[in-house]
Coordinates of C-alpha atoms in Angstrom, one line a residue:
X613 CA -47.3 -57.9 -119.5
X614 CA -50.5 -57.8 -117.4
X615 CA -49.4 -61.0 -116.6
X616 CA -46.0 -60.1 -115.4
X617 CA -47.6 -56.8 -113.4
X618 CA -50.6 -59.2 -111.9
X619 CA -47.3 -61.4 -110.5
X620 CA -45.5 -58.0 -109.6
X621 CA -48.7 -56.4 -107.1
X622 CA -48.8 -60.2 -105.4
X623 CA -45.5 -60.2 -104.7
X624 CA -45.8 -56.9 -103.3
X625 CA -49.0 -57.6 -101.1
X626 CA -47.4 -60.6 -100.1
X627 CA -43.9 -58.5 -98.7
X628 CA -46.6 -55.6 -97.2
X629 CA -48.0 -58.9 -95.9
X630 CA -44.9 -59.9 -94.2
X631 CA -43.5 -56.7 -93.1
X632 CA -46.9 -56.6 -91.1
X633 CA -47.2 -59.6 -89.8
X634 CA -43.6 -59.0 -88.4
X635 CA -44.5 -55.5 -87.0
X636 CA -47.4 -57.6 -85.0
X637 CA -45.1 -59.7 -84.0
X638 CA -42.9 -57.0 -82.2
X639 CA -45.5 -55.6 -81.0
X640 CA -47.3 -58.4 -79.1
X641 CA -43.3 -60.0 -77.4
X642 CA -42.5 -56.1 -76.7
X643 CA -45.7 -56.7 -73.7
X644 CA -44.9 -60.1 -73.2
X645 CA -42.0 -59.1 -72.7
X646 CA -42.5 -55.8 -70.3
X647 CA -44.7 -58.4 -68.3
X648 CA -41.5 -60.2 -67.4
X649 CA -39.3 -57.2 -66.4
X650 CA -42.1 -55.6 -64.2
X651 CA -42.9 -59.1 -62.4
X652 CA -44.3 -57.8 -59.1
X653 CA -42.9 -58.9 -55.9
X654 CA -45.0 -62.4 -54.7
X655 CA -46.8 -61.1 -51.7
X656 CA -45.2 -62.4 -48.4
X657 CA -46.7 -63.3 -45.2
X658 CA -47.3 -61.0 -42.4
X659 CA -46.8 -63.4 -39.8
X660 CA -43.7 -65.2 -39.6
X661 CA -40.6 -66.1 -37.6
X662 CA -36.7 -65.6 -39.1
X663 CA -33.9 -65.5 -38.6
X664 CA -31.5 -62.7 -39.7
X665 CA -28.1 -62.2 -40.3
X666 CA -26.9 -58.5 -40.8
X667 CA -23.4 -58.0 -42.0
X668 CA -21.7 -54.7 -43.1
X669 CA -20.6 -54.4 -47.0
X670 CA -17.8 -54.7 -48.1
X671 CA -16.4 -55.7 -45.0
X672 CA -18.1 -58.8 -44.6
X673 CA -18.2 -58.2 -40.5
X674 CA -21.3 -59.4 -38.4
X675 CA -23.3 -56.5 -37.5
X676 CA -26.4 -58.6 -35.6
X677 CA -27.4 -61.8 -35.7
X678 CA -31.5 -61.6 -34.6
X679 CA -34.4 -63.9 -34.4
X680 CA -37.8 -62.2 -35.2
X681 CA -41.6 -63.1 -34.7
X682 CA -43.4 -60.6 -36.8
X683 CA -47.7 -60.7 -36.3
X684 CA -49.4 -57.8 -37.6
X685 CA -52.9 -59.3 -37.9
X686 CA -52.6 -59.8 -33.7
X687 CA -50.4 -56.8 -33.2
X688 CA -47.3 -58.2 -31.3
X689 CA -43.9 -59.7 -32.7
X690 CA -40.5 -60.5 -30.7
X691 CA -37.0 -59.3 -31.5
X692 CA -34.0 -61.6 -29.7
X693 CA -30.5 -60.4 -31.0
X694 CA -28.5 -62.7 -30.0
X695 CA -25.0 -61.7 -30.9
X696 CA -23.3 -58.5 -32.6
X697 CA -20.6 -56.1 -31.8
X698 CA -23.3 -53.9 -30.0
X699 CA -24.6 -56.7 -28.1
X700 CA -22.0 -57.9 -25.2
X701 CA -24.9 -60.3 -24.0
X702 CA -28.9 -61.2 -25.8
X703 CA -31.3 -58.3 -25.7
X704 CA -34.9 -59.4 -26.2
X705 CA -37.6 -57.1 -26.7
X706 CA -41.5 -58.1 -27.1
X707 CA -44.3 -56.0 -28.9
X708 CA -47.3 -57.2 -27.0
X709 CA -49.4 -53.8 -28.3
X710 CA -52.7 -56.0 -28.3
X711 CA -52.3 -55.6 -24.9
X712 CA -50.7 -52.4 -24.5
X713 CA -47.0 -53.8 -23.3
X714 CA -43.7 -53.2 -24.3
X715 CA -41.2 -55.3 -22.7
X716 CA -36.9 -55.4 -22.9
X717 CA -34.6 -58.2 -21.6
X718 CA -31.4 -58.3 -20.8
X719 CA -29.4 -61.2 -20.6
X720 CA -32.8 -63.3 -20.0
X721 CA -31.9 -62.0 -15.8
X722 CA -33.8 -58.5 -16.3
X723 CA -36.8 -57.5 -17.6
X724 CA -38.4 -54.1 -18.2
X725 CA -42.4 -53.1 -18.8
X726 CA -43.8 -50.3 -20.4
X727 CA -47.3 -49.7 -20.8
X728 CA -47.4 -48.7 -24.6
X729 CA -49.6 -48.9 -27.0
X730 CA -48.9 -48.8 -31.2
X731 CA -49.3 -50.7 -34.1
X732 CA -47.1 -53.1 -36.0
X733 CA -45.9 -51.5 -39.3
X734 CA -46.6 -54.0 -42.8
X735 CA -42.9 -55.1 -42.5
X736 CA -42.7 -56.4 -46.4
X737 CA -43.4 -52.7 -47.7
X738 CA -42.2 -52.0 -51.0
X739 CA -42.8 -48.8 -52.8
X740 CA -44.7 -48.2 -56.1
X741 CA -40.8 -47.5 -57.3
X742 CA -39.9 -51.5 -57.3
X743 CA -38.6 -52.7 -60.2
X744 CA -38.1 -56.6 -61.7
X745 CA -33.9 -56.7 -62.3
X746 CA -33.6 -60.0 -63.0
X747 CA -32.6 -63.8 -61.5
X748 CA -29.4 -64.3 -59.4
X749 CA -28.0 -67.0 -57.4
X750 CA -28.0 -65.9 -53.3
X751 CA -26.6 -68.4 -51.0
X752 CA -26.8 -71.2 -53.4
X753 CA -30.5 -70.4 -54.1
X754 CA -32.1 -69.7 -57.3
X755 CA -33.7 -66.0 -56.4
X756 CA -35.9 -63.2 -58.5
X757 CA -34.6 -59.9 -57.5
X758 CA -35.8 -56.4 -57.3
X759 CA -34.9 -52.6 -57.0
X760 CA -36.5 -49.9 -55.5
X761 CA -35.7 -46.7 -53.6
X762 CA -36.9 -45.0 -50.3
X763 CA -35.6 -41.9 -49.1
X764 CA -33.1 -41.2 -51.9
X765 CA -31.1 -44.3 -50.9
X766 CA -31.4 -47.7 -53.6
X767 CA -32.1 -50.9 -52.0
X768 CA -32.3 -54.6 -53.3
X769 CA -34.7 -57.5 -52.4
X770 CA -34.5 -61.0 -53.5
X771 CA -36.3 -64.2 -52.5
X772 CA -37.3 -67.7 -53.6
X773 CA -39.7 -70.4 -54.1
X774 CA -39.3 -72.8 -51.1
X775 CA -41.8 -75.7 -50.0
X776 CA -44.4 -73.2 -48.1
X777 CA -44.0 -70.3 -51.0
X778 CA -42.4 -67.6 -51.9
X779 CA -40.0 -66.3 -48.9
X780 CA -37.2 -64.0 -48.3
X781 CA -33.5 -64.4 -49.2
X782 CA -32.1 -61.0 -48.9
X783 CA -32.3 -57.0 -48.8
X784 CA -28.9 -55.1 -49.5
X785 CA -28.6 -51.3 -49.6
X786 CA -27.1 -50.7 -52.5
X787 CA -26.4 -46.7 -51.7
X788 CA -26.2 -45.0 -48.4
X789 CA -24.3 -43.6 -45.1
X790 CA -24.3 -47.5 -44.5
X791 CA -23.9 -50.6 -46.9
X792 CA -25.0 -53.6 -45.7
X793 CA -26.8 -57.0 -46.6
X794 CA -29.5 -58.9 -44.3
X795 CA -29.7 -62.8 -44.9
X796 CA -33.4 -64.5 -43.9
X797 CA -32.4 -67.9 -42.7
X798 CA -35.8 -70.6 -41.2
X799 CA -38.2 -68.5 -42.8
X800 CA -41.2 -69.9 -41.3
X801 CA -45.3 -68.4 -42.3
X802 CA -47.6 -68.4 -39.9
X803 CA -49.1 -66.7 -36.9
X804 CA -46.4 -67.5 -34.3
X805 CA -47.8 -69.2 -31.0
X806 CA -48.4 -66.7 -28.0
X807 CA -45.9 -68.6 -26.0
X808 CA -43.6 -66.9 -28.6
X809 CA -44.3 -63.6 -26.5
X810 CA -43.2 -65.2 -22.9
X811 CA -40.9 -63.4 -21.0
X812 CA -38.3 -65.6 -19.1
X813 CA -39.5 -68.1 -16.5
X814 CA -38.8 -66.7 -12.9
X815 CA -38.0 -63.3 -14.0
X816 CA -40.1 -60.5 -12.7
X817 CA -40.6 -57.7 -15.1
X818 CA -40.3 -53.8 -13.1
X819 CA -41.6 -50.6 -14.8
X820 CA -39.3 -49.1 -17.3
X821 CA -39.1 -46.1 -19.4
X822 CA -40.4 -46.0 -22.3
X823 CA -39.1 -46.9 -25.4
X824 CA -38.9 -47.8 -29.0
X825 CA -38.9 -50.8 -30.8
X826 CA -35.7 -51.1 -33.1
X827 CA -36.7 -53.6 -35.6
X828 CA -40.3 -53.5 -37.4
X829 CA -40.1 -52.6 -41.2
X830 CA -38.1 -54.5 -44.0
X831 CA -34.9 -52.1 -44.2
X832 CA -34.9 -50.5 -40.4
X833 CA -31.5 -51.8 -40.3
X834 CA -29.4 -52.3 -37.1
X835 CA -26.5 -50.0 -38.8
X836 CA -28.9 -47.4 -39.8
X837 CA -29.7 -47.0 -35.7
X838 CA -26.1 -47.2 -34.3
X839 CA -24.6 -45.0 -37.6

């Protein structure tokens, strides 16, 4: 009998073992596994040149088609949209706020100067809100995605590994007056050269009024200005 009973508290401090060791278990892959679904956003350059294709959801339609030069560490950056149902011929305008300018072209035949000064806005902002949601395939690119929400309205981010690092893919809003998705096409990192800031060859720039840049954060969409 004290032999049986001797067997009988071993087996049971061998199952209290067990249970245990499984309740460790659990409890280290649930961080592990928390880790994963609150990967942060890869931190993505300041100073690039895009290009970026807006189009209205669900429709599908073209809203702008823009090239960008974004440089917050020299305060300047370059907006040319090129093509769009607002935009009968190329506007261009150029940030030069390291020098206190402002410039907008039309048609590359007029130019306007403002004497302005400001200061470029971190354009890949995200809030403390941004959440890991998982991998999806974006333009036949293998992307990690993200949710997060700024004034009430839910947007999503996506991007991928490419050659250089982590870069850009696509922000949707997901809720909203407007729905739309913006593609990031020749992502390129790097402080773009000053000749990026040139205003046409031959074209004398008169005083203008003053005005504001359209495009200088993340999700200051096109459709969100002309809705």
């Amino acid at each position: 009998l004290t032999w049986v009973a001797s067997v009988q508290q071993t087996m049971k401090a061998l199952l209290l073992a067990a249970v245990m060791l499984a309740a460790t278990a659990q409890m280290v892959a649930m961080p592990l596994a928390n880790k994963v679904f609150n990967k942060p956003v890869p931190t993505l350059p300041e100073e690039f040149t895009a290009h970026l294709h807006e189009v209205a959801d669900p429709s599908g339609e073209l809203v702008v088609h823009m090239v960008m030069a974004h440089d917050l560490t020299n305060n300047r950056g370059r907006s040319d949209f090129l093509d769009g149902p607002s935009f009968p011929f190329p506007v261009t305008q150029i940030i030069r706020w390291d020098i206190d300018e402002f410039f907008v072209v039309f048609n590359n035949t007029k130019c306007q100067e403002t004497k302005q000064t400001g200061k470029m806005n971190v354009f890949f902002d995200f809030p403390d809100n941004v959440t890991y949601i998982g991998e999806q395939t974006i333009l036949g690119r293998a992307c990690d995605c993200w949710s997060y929400t700024d004034l009430g309205d839910e947007y999503h981010f996506c991007g991928a590994n490419a050659t250089h690092g982590f870069e850009p893919v696509r922000v949707a809003a997901i809720t909203g007056a407007h729905l739309w998705h913006t593609d990031y096409s020749n992502f390129t990192p790097g402080v773009p050269p000053l000749s990026t800031y040139d205003t046409p060859a031959g074209v004398k720039c008169e005083p203008g009024e003053s005005a504001i840049p359209l495009y200088n954060t993340l999700h200051t969409m096109w459709s969100n200005i002309v809705g």
